[in-house]
Amino acid sequence: MSSLPSAPAKIPIWRDVRVLRWLFQIAVLAVVGLIIYWIWGNYQTNIERSSVQTDLRFLDNPASFTIPGNDFDQSSPVRAAFVQGFLNTIQVALVGIFFATILGTIVGIARLSKNLVVKTIAAAYVEVIRNLPLLLLLTFMNLAVVLQTFPRIEDAWKPLDLFVISNRGLAIPWFEGSAGQLSLLVLAGIVLAVIVVRLERARADKVGRPSRALLLGTLALAIVPVVGWVTLGYTWTLPFVDGRGTSGGLRLDPSFFALIVALVVYTSSHIAEIVRGSILAVPRGQGEAADALALSNSQKMRIIILPQAFRVAMPALGNQYLNLIKNSSLGATISYFELTQIAQITVGNGSPAVPAFTLTLLVYLAISLFTSLFVNYFNRRLALVER
Amino acid sequence: MITWLRRNLFRTWWDSIMTVVFGYVGLWVIWTVIEFVFVTGRWEIIQVNLKLLLVGRFPDELMWLVGASLTALAFWVAAVAGGSKIDLNNVQTIPHRLFDYTRRFGLIVALAALLIFLAADIAALLLAFQVLGGVVAGRLVGLARRNLSVLGAIPSIIWHPMLASPAIALVLVTLMESTLEEWGGFLINFYMAIISIVLCFPLGVLLALGRRSSFPIIRLVTTTYIELIRGAPLFVLLLLAGVALEFFIPPSIAPDAIFRGVTVFTLFTAAYLAEIVRGGLQSIPKGQTEAGKALGLSTTKITYLITMPQALRNVIPAQIGQFISLFKDTTLAGAALNILDVLNVGTAITKQQDFLGQGLIYEALAFVALLFWVGSYVMSRESQRLEKRLGVGVR
């Protein structure tokens, strides 16, 4: 520590790290800006050359195509087509996520079963499906299963007389009455279920007994719609073959059916791996503690293991849900009228490609962002509260 | 025996029911598959169209280029795999090793044998031996680098491009020699995947570095790019590239469908790869960077010499997973850009004059599925094995 070299009074500007950092960033920004400028310039030249529209006016043009299964007709504006496509995408996403989660969880648990047969079948399912392209599964469902193997409507399969399966789609028993009434009743059921679960949890905490919140909640959820339905004088209807189509029940489009099955099968194989990994990530001591408390196997799984496993699984599950939503765009390859198919048709009918597809991409982006917000919210709710 | 049965199959009455029901289902599926493969399946459609399925209308006189680039690729992969210093002190007996190899690559060999059998062509057999030769040569070169100090002294940044260059050169020559319209079948899926993987890797690493950079503007730009791409479905991006790419580039370049596909796959996978690499970088303890600083290394050197190699090694399984999904997703290009990839050829051959209306879609799709399944399955098994060997997180 004798004599430090005296620091220069002022760092020269070309060696000042702070200045250099900003210079570097400005340089990068300039390069990115130049690339964007170049692309934008190309875009301007090209649209002038081919004189296509660049704004969203095309949304008001008549769509000049029909979407089966609703009151949308040829004179409706393109805007309405996009809205219908959006709704169909949401529908596929919700139904797909629901079934993929259930199937994936079951297969994931089955992979850890002590039963050799169950374990092997689950492992084979996961390994076969996971390594196949989704588009191949979808093509298989559409061309091989629905269009080739399903019978014509004249000799449709009617298992138990509950379903009608033909290459014109699948018809399942469904409630009679309007969708609005049904959703109101379901909503009432959900409200009641939430109240029941809250009360039961509080009671269980006070008495110190295991809570039966799940059982009672499910009952409440089921009872309100059923009772409401019966008192309103409605029943459910069974589908039957009616000439060239089916009547009664709920008719599912063949392409909808193929898309849902392919998405559910594919995504569930990924979810199964996540569930399996998460169950293995729950410390062994938890299961052993459950055994020590003499909980039954199903109690152990339901009360101890799965809640902790889902805490670990939530972020990865959210990713799979996002993938499923984005993969639903493949419905366009089998003419299911979801967002991408609508965009493809309108562009084919002469709508400008760049705005139409940009709009589509933005809608998907919004759906993705919304889903990740939702998943993050759940993630925070489930996260372990630490000191 | 009885104990084993009781323990594994009939633990409780519920267990017994499960065993019987699922055993029945499993046997039924196996039986159906065997019956389909050996009895009811009409495989002439595959045999007749084998060339179309694998390489499309690729000119015969250029097939040697495909063979040569495949060999060079095999050489590259084998040399990189053989050059890793991990299994040095893992001495095994020869039968043990043979068993190990059979378990790892038996499926690929079986698939190759099946294809050669279907082709019934001496050229196919020669090609197989050529590729096998490439693998052996690569393995030897890898061993040589491990054991000879002369070769071992070559820095990786020279060594790896050196290994890769014959493959890349041959692929480029193949691309230039043939017109892209002649490409088809599985060749397209395979090459699109390979080219996109090679191209997206540097971009993905740069994006990851950008997202972790201390420069706010760079962080903003890269994060925006990554999140925008990750929020978009690949299929829509491909459609957009199919009808709108020409709006964004100078009119003098006329993009081909395969070119569009490779562009989208590269840009798309780079965003996902960036997130994987970022995860790897985050897993490196801070002490590593600090040690580098203590040694007086510059930030670039710390990244290049210390953190990045460890980060890339830690996320090899995730990277391979991403590459597998890229490989599978190449089928989307067929649907979105009207490329005659193997899936499109597979559905098209059932509409040929000779096979129309005979319901042969099962056979066609089964063959396509086999190609993808064997490729993805072997890759994912290898990545699991690598994960175990690297011992990420278990040391």
mmCIF file of C-alpha atoms in Angstrom, chain A residues 60-339:
data_model
loop_
_atom_site.group_PDB
_atom_site.id
_atom_site.type_symbol
_atom_site.label_atom_id
_atom_site.label_comp_id
_atom_site.label_asym_id
_atom_site.label_seq_id
_atom_site.Cartn_x
_atom_site.Cartn_y
_atom_site.Cartn_z
ATOM 1 C CA ASP A 60 -67.100 -5.149 -43.057
ATOM 2 C CA ASN A 61 -67.201 -6.956 -46.403
ATOM 3 C CA PRO A 62 -69.689 -9.800 -46.770
ATOM 4 C CA ALA A 63 -68.064 -13.080 -45.818
ATOM 5 C CA SER A 64 -69.552 -15.070 -48.743
ATOM 6 C CA PHE A 65 -69.170 -18.410 -47.020
ATOM 7 C CA THR A 66 -71.182 -20.246 -44.413
ATOM 8 C CA ILE A 67 -70.252 -21.814 -41.125
ATOM 9 C CA PRO A 68 -72.348 -24.902 -40.429
ATOM 10 C CA GLY A 69 -74.179 -25.094 -37.155
ATOM 11 C CA ASN A 70 -75.231 -21.489 -36.578
ATOM 12 C CA ASP A 71 -77.125 -18.601 -38.113
ATOM 13 C CA PHE A 72 -74.095 -17.119 -39.801
ATOM 14 C CA ASP A 73 -74.799 -16.729 -43.517
ATOM 15 C CA GLN A 74 -73.120 -15.516 -46.685
ATOM 16 C CA SER A 75 -74.106 -11.879 -46.307
ATOM 17 C CA SER A 76 -72.819 -11.552 -42.744
ATOM 18 C CA PRO A 77 -69.669 -9.454 -42.453
ATOM 19 C CA VAL A 78 -66.211 -10.985 -42.155
ATOM 20 C CA ARG A 79 -66.165 -9.500 -38.659
ATOM 21 C CA ALA A 80 -68.924 -11.897 -37.573
ATOM 22 C CA ALA A 81 -66.981 -14.801 -39.058
ATOM 23 C CA PHE A 82 -63.945 -13.896 -36.984
ATOM 24 C CA VAL A 83 -66.078 -13.649 -33.846
ATOM 25 C CA GLN A 84 -67.575 -17.082 -34.564
ATOM 26 C CA GLY A 85 -64.099 -18.498 -35.196
ATOM 27 C CA PHE A 86 -62.882 -17.020 -31.930
ATOM 28 C CA LEU A 87 -65.801 -18.611 -30.057
ATOM 29 C CA ASN A 88 -65.102 -21.979 -31.684
ATOM 30 C CA THR A 89 -61.423 -21.756 -30.725
ATOM 31 C CA ILE A 90 -62.405 -20.994 -27.137
ATOM 32 C CA GLN A 91 -64.847 -23.881 -27.173
ATOM 33 C CA VAL A 92 -62.203 -26.326 -28.400
ATOM 34 C CA ALA A 93 -59.711 -24.963 -25.880
ATOM 35 C CA LEU A 94 -62.048 -25.311 -22.893
ATOM 36 C CA VAL A 95 -63.337 -28.779 -23.768
ATOM 37 C CA GLY A 96 -59.832 -29.929 -24.714
ATOM 38 C CA ILE A 97 -58.173 -28.612 -21.550
ATOM 39 C CA PHE A 98 -60.888 -30.175 -19.384
ATOM 40 C CA PHE A 99 -60.558 -33.678 -20.829
ATOM 41 C CA ALA A 100 -56.782 -33.533 -21.349
ATOM 42 C CA THR A 101 -56.256 -32.672 -17.681
ATOM 43 C CA ILE A 102 -58.455 -35.526 -16.487
ATOM 44 C CA LEU A 103 -57.012 -38.112 -18.876
ATOM 45 C CA GLY A 104 -53.458 -36.904 -18.322
ATOM 46 C CA THR A 105 -53.794 -37.070 -14.542
ATOM 47 C CA ILE A 106 -55.237 -40.579 -14.692
ATOM 48 C CA VAL A 107 -52.486 -41.817 -17.004
ATOM 49 C CA GLY A 108 -49.817 -40.066 -14.950
ATOM 50 C CA ILE A 109 -51.011 -41.756 -11.767
ATOM 51 C CA ALA A 110 -51.351 -45.062 -13.597
ATOM 52 C CA ARG A 111 -47.702 -44.862 -14.641
ATOM 53 C CA LEU A 112 -46.783 -44.998 -10.950
ATOM 54 C CA SER A 113 -49.218 -47.797 -10.135
ATOM 55 C CA LYS A 114 -47.930 -50.904 -8.391
ATOM 56 C CA ASN A 115 -49.983 -52.983 -10.807
ATOM 57 C CA LEU A 116 -47.673 -54.183 -13.574
ATOM 58 C CA VAL A 117 -50.353 -54.335 -16.293
ATOM 59 C CA VAL A 118 -51.701 -50.853 -15.569
ATOM 60 C CA LYS A 119 -48.195 -49.420 -15.364
ATOM 61 C CA THR A 120 -47.093 -50.953 -18.662
ATOM 62 C CA ILE A 121 -50.177 -49.858 -20.562
ATOM 63 C CA ALA A 122 -49.868 -46.305 -19.270
ATOM 64 C CA ALA A 123 -46.166 -46.190 -20.167
ATOM 65 C CA ALA A 124 -46.851 -47.553 -23.657
ATOM 66 C CA TYR A 125 -49.605 -44.985 -24.186
ATOM 67 C CA VAL A 126 -47.339 -42.109 -23.212
ATOM 68 C CA GLU A 127 -44.326 -43.291 -25.203
ATOM 69 C CA VAL A 128 -46.294 -43.999 -28.354
ATOM 70 C CA ILE A 129 -48.383 -40.829 -28.419
ATOM 71 C CA ARG A 130 -45.730 -38.394 -27.241
ATOM 72 C CA ASN A 131 -43.403 -39.271 -30.118
ATOM 73 C CA LEU A 132 -45.925 -38.821 -32.908
ATOM 74 C CA PRO A 133 -46.629 -35.518 -34.654
ATOM 75 C CA LEU A 134 -49.937 -33.985 -33.610
ATOM 76 C CA LEU A 135 -50.851 -33.368 -37.238
ATOM 77 C CA LEU A 136 -50.457 -37.092 -37.905
ATOM 78 C CA LEU A 137 -52.857 -37.924 -35.057
ATOM 79 C CA LEU A 138 -55.284 -35.336 -36.362
ATOM 80 C CA THR A 139 -55.076 -36.640 -39.933
ATOM 81 C CA PHE A 140 -55.538 -40.159 -38.612
ATOM 82 C CA MET A 141 -58.619 -39.184 -36.609
ATOM 83 C CA ASN A 142 -60.113 -37.308 -39.560
ATOM 84 C CA LEU A 143 -59.275 -39.468 -42.575
ATOM 85 C CA ALA A 144 -58.956 -42.926 -41.057
ATOM 86 C CA VAL A 145 -61.343 -42.942 -38.115
ATOM 87 C CA VAL A 146 -64.130 -40.489 -38.912
ATOM 88 C CA LEU A 147 -64.263 -40.572 -42.690
ATOM 89 C CA GLN A 148 -63.320 -44.177 -43.314
ATOM 90 C CA THR A 149 -64.210 -46.270 -40.283
ATOM 91 C CA PHE A 150 -67.323 -44.542 -38.986
ATOM 92 C CA PRO A 151 -70.398 -45.906 -40.798
ATOM 93 C CA ARG A 152 -72.707 -43.928 -43.037
ATOM 94 C CA ILE A 153 -75.735 -42.411 -41.350
ATOM 95 C CA GLU A 154 -78.029 -45.200 -42.624
ATOM 96 C CA ASP A 155 -76.230 -47.835 -40.585
ATOM 97 C CA ALA A 156 -74.921 -45.654 -37.772
ATOM 98 C CA TRP A 157 -73.592 -47.257 -34.613
ATOM 99 C CA LYS A 158 -75.911 -46.781 -31.667
ATOM 100 C CA PRO A 159 -74.129 -48.005 -28.546
ATOM 101 C CA LEU A 160 -76.750 -48.514 -25.763
ATOM 102 C CA ASP A 161 -79.083 -46.342 -27.890
ATOM 103 C CA LEU A 162 -77.514 -43.348 -26.113
ATOM 104 C CA PHE A 163 -75.163 -42.227 -28.870
ATOM 105 C CA VAL A 164 -75.379 -42.047 -32.629
ATOM 106 C CA ILE A 165 -72.010 -42.408 -34.298
ATOM 107 C CA SER A 166 -71.641 -41.935 -38.033
ATOM 108 C CA ASN A 167 -69.365 -40.150 -40.454
ATOM 109 C CA ARG A 168 -71.690 -37.180 -40.152
ATOM 110 C CA GLY A 169 -70.588 -36.732 -36.597
ATOM 111 C CA LEU A 170 -71.351 -37.842 -33.126
ATOM 112 C CA ALA A 171 -74.603 -37.205 -31.286
ATOM 113 C CA ILE A 172 -74.757 -37.487 -27.519
ATOM 114 C CA PRO A 173 -77.648 -37.221 -25.037
ATOM 115 C CA TRP A 174 -78.109 -33.630 -23.940
ATOM 116 C CA PHE A 175 -80.421 -31.461 -21.960
ATOM 117 C CA GLU A 176 -83.543 -30.112 -23.519
ATOM 118 C CA GLY A 177 -84.015 -26.376 -23.336
ATOM 119 C CA SER A 178 -81.957 -23.315 -24.039
ATOM 120 C CA ALA A 179 -78.267 -22.955 -23.356
ATOM 121 C CA GLY A 180 -78.951 -19.779 -21.370
ATOM 122 C CA GLN A 181 -81.183 -21.561 -18.873
ATOM 123 C CA LEU A 182 -78.710 -24.377 -18.551
ATOM 124 C CA SER A 183 -75.783 -22.075 -17.863
ATOM 125 C CA LEU A 184 -77.846 -20.111 -15.307
ATOM 126 C CA LEU A 185 -78.617 -23.317 -13.431
ATOM 127 C CA VAL A 186 -75.001 -24.456 -13.590
ATOM 128 C CA LEU A 187 -73.958 -21.046 -12.267
ATOM 129 C CA ALA A 188 -76.386 -21.389 -9.359
ATOM 130 C CA GLY A 189 -74.939 -24.847 -8.708
ATOM 131 C CA ILE A 190 -71.401 -23.433 -8.635
ATOM 132 C CA VAL A 191 -72.424 -20.701 -6.190
ATOM 133 C CA LEU A 192 -74.096 -23.221 -3.900
ATOM 134 C CA ALA A 193 -71.088 -25.556 -4.160
ATOM 135 C CA VAL A 194 -68.693 -22.765 -3.160
ATOM 136 C CA ILE A 195 -70.847 -21.903 -0.135
ATOM 137 C CA VAL A 196 -71.157 -25.566 0.898
ATOM 138 C CA VAL A 197 -67.403 -26.134 0.557
ATOM 139 C CA ARG A 198 -66.629 -23.042 2.648
ATOM 140 C CA LEU A 199 -69.061 -24.076 5.411
ATOM 141 C CA GLU A 200 -67.875 -27.690 5.412
ATOM 142 C CA ARG A 201 -64.225 -26.642 5.614
ATOM 143 C CA ALA A 202 -64.973 -24.346 8.534
ATOM 144 C CA ARG A 203 -66.957 -27.066 10.290
ATOM 145 C CA ALA A 204 -64.241 -29.651 9.683
ATOM 146 C CA ASP A 205 -61.605 -27.292 11.057
ATOM 147 C CA LYS A 206 -63.655 -26.696 14.177
ATOM 148 C CA VAL A 207 -64.539 -30.327 14.857
ATOM 149 C CA GLY A 208 -61.162 -31.620 13.785
ATOM 150 C CA ARG A 209 -62.559 -34.258 11.428
ATOM 151 C CA PRO A 210 -61.438 -34.825 7.847
ATOM 152 C CA SER A 211 -63.530 -32.572 5.676
ATOM 153 C CA ARG A 212 -65.892 -33.990 3.098
ATOM 154 C CA ALA A 213 -65.807 -30.756 1.142
ATOM 155 C CA LEU A 214 -65.081 -32.457 -2.185
ATOM 156 C CA LEU A 215 -68.005 -34.896 -1.882
ATOM 157 C CA LEU A 216 -70.511 -32.329 -0.626
ATOM 158 C CA GLY A 217 -69.337 -29.741 -3.134
ATOM 159 C CA THR A 218 -69.776 -32.143 -6.042
ATOM 160 C CA LEU A 219 -73.222 -33.082 -4.769
ATOM 161 C CA ALA A 220 -74.226 -29.435 -4.515
ATOM 162 C CA LEU A 221 -72.856 -28.798 -7.978
ATOM 163 C CA ALA A 222 -74.889 -31.670 -9.386
ATOM 164 C CA ILE A 223 -78.108 -31.262 -7.428
ATOM 165 C CA VAL A 224 -79.011 -27.686 -8.320
ATOM 166 C CA PRO A 225 -79.043 -28.108 -12.111
ATOM 167 C CA VAL A 226 -80.798 -31.482 -11.902
ATOM 168 C CA VAL A 227 -83.483 -30.305 -9.455
ATOM 169 C CA GLY A 228 -83.901 -27.033 -11.303
ATOM 170 C CA TRP A 229 -84.163 -28.884 -14.564
ATOM 171 C CA VAL A 230 -86.803 -31.280 -13.284
ATOM 172 C CA THR A 231 -88.873 -28.576 -11.591
ATOM 173 C CA LEU A 232 -88.796 -26.499 -14.762
ATOM 174 C CA GLY A 233 -90.314 -29.502 -16.442
ATOM 175 C CA TYR A 234 -87.465 -30.320 -18.787
ATOM 176 C CA THR A 235 -85.774 -33.609 -19.398
ATOM 177 C CA TRP A 236 -82.896 -34.688 -21.524
ATOM 178 C CA THR A 237 -83.227 -35.924 -25.040
ATOM 179 C CA LEU A 238 -81.676 -38.893 -26.748
ATOM 180 C CA PRO A 239 -80.358 -38.523 -30.277
ATOM 181 C CA PHE A 240 -81.926 -40.611 -33.038
ATOM 182 C CA VAL A 241 -81.381 -40.960 -36.744
ATOM 183 C CA ASP A 242 -83.704 -38.675 -38.660
ATOM 184 C CA GLY A 243 -83.451 -39.083 -42.398
ATOM 185 C CA ARG A 244 -80.037 -37.856 -43.487
ATOM 186 C CA GLY A 245 -79.100 -36.498 -40.083
ATOM 187 C CA THR A 246 -79.813 -36.845 -36.386
ATOM 188 C CA SER A 247 -82.376 -35.227 -34.157
ATOM 189 C CA GLY A 248 -82.417 -34.777 -30.418
ATOM 190 C CA GLY A 249 -79.416 -34.743 -28.168
ATOM 191 C CA LEU A 250 -76.384 -32.693 -29.007
ATOM 192 C CA ARG A 251 -74.754 -33.090 -32.388
ATOM 193 C CA LEU A 252 -70.983 -32.760 -32.538
ATOM 194 C CA ASP A 253 -69.402 -31.938 -35.868
ATOM 195 C CA PRO A 254 -67.162 -34.738 -37.168
ATOM 196 C CA SER A 255 -64.264 -32.285 -37.486
ATOM 197 C CA PHE A 256 -64.876 -31.007 -33.955
ATOM 198 C CA PHE A 257 -64.860 -34.558 -32.674
ATOM 199 C CA ALA A 258 -61.644 -35.422 -34.542
ATOM 200 C CA LEU A 259 -59.903 -32.237 -33.376
ATOM 201 C CA ILE A 260 -60.895 -32.700 -29.738
ATOM 202 C CA VAL A 261 -59.854 -36.340 -29.642
ATOM 203 C CA ALA A 262 -56.486 -35.641 -31.292
ATOM 204 C CA LEU A 263 -55.752 -32.649 -29.032
ATOM 205 C CA VAL A 264 -56.828 -34.462 -25.875
ATOM 206 C CA VAL A 265 -54.880 -37.622 -26.654
ATOM 207 C CA TYR A 266 -51.737 -35.706 -27.623
ATOM 208 C CA THR A 267 -51.802 -33.211 -24.748
ATOM 209 C CA SER A 268 -52.734 -35.825 -22.165
ATOM 210 C CA SER A 269 -49.582 -37.790 -22.985
ATOM 211 C CA HIS A 270 -47.547 -34.699 -22.134
ATOM 212 C CA ILE A 271 -49.622 -33.884 -19.051
ATOM 213 C CA ALA A 272 -49.183 -37.478 -17.844
ATOM 214 C CA GLU A 273 -45.420 -37.026 -17.804
ATOM 215 C CA ILE A 274 -45.756 -33.750 -15.897
ATOM 216 C CA VAL A 275 -48.101 -35.328 -13.354
ATOM 217 C CA ARG A 276 -45.791 -38.303 -12.928
ATOM 218 C CA GLY A 277 -42.757 -36.073 -12.406
ATOM 219 C CA SER A 278 -44.639 -33.904 -9.933
ATOM 220 C CA ILE A 279 -45.849 -36.866 -7.907
ATOM 221 C CA LEU A 280 -42.281 -38.147 -7.750
ATOM 222 C CA ALA A 281 -41.200 -34.672 -6.644
ATOM 223 C CA VAL A 282 -43.387 -34.862 -3.538
ATOM 224 C CA PRO A 283 -41.037 -35.909 -0.741
ATOM 225 C CA ARG A 284 -41.306 -39.595 0.216
ATOM 226 C CA GLY A 285 -41.882 -38.659 3.822
ATOM 227 C CA GLN A 286 -45.287 -37.231 2.896
ATOM 228 C CA GLY A 287 -46.533 -40.577 1.644
ATOM 229 C CA GLU A 288 -44.975 -42.396 4.576
ATOM 230 C CA ALA A 289 -46.589 -39.979 7.011
ATOM 231 C CA ALA A 290 -49.924 -40.667 5.340
ATOM 232 C CA ASP A 291 -49.307 -44.401 5.753
ATOM 233 C CA ALA A 292 -48.397 -43.854 9.389
ATOM 234 C CA LEU A 293 -51.725 -42.073 9.887
ATOM 235 C CA ALA A 294 -53.401 -45.166 8.373
ATOM 236 C CA LEU A 295 -54.946 -43.237 5.513
ATOM 237 C CA SER A 296 -56.239 -45.426 2.716
ATOM 238 C CA ASN A 297 -54.457 -45.397 -0.620
ATOM 239 C CA SER A 298 -57.059 -43.201 -2.255
ATOM 240 C CA GLN A 299 -57.075 -40.814 0.722
ATOM 241 C CA LYS A 300 -53.310 -40.644 0.603
ATOM 242 C CA MET A 301 -53.401 -39.742 -3.076
ATOM 243 C CA ARG A 302 -56.316 -37.344 -2.827
ATOM 244 C CA ILE A 303 -55.492 -35.476 0.374
ATOM 245 C CA ILE A 304 -51.719 -35.680 0.699
ATOM 246 C CA ILE A 305 -49.949 -36.348 -2.595
ATOM 247 C CA LEU A 306 -51.982 -34.785 -5.405
ATOM 248 C CA PRO A 307 -52.483 -31.321 -3.854
ATOM 249 C CA GLN A 308 -48.734 -31.017 -3.347
ATOM 250 C CA ALA A 309 -47.982 -32.504 -6.754
ATOM 251 C CA PHE A 310 -50.247 -30.011 -8.513
ATOM 252 C CA ARG A 311 -48.425 -27.200 -6.794
ATOM 253 C CA VAL A 312 -45.255 -28.360 -8.524
ATOM 254 C CA ALA A 313 -47.040 -29.156 -11.783
ATOM 255 C CA MET A 314 -48.929 -25.884 -12.202
ATOM 256 C CA PRO A 315 -46.405 -23.903 -14.305
ATOM 257 C CA ALA A 316 -45.706 -26.842 -16.631
ATOM 258 C CA LEU A 317 -49.434 -27.576 -16.891
ATOM 259 C CA GLY A 318 -50.040 -23.962 -17.838
ATOM 260 C CA ASN A 319 -47.533 -24.362 -20.656
ATOM 261 C CA GLN A 320 -49.372 -27.427 -21.920
ATOM 262 C CA TYR A 321 -52.670 -25.523 -21.833
ATOM 263 C CA LEU A 322 -51.085 -22.773 -23.902
ATOM 264 C CA ASN A 323 -49.774 -25.385 -26.322
ATOM 265 C CA LEU A 324 -53.217 -26.929 -26.621
ATOM 266 C CA ILE A 325 -54.768 -23.558 -27.403
ATOM 267 C CA LYS A 326 -52.151 -22.806 -30.028
ATOM 268 C CA ASN A 327 -52.365 -26.317 -31.455
ATOM 269 C CA SER A 328 -56.115 -25.899 -31.904
ATOM 270 C CA SER A 329 -55.145 -23.830 -34.956
ATOM 271 C CA LEU A 330 -54.506 -27.166 -36.672
ATOM 272 C CA GLY A 331 -58.284 -27.492 -36.857
ATOM 273 C CA ALA A 332 -57.892 -25.530 -40.075
ATOM 274 C CA THR A 333 -56.343 -28.583 -41.736
ATOM 275 C CA ILE A 334 -59.545 -30.584 -41.250
ATOM 276 C CA SER A 335 -61.935 -27.696 -41.974
ATOM 277 C CA TYR A 336 -63.066 -27.072 -38.449
ATOM 278 C CA PHE A 337 -64.213 -23.468 -38.382
ATOM 279 C CA GLU A 338 -61.934 -22.038 -35.758
ATOM 280 C CA LEU A 339 -60.013 -18.795 -35.943
#
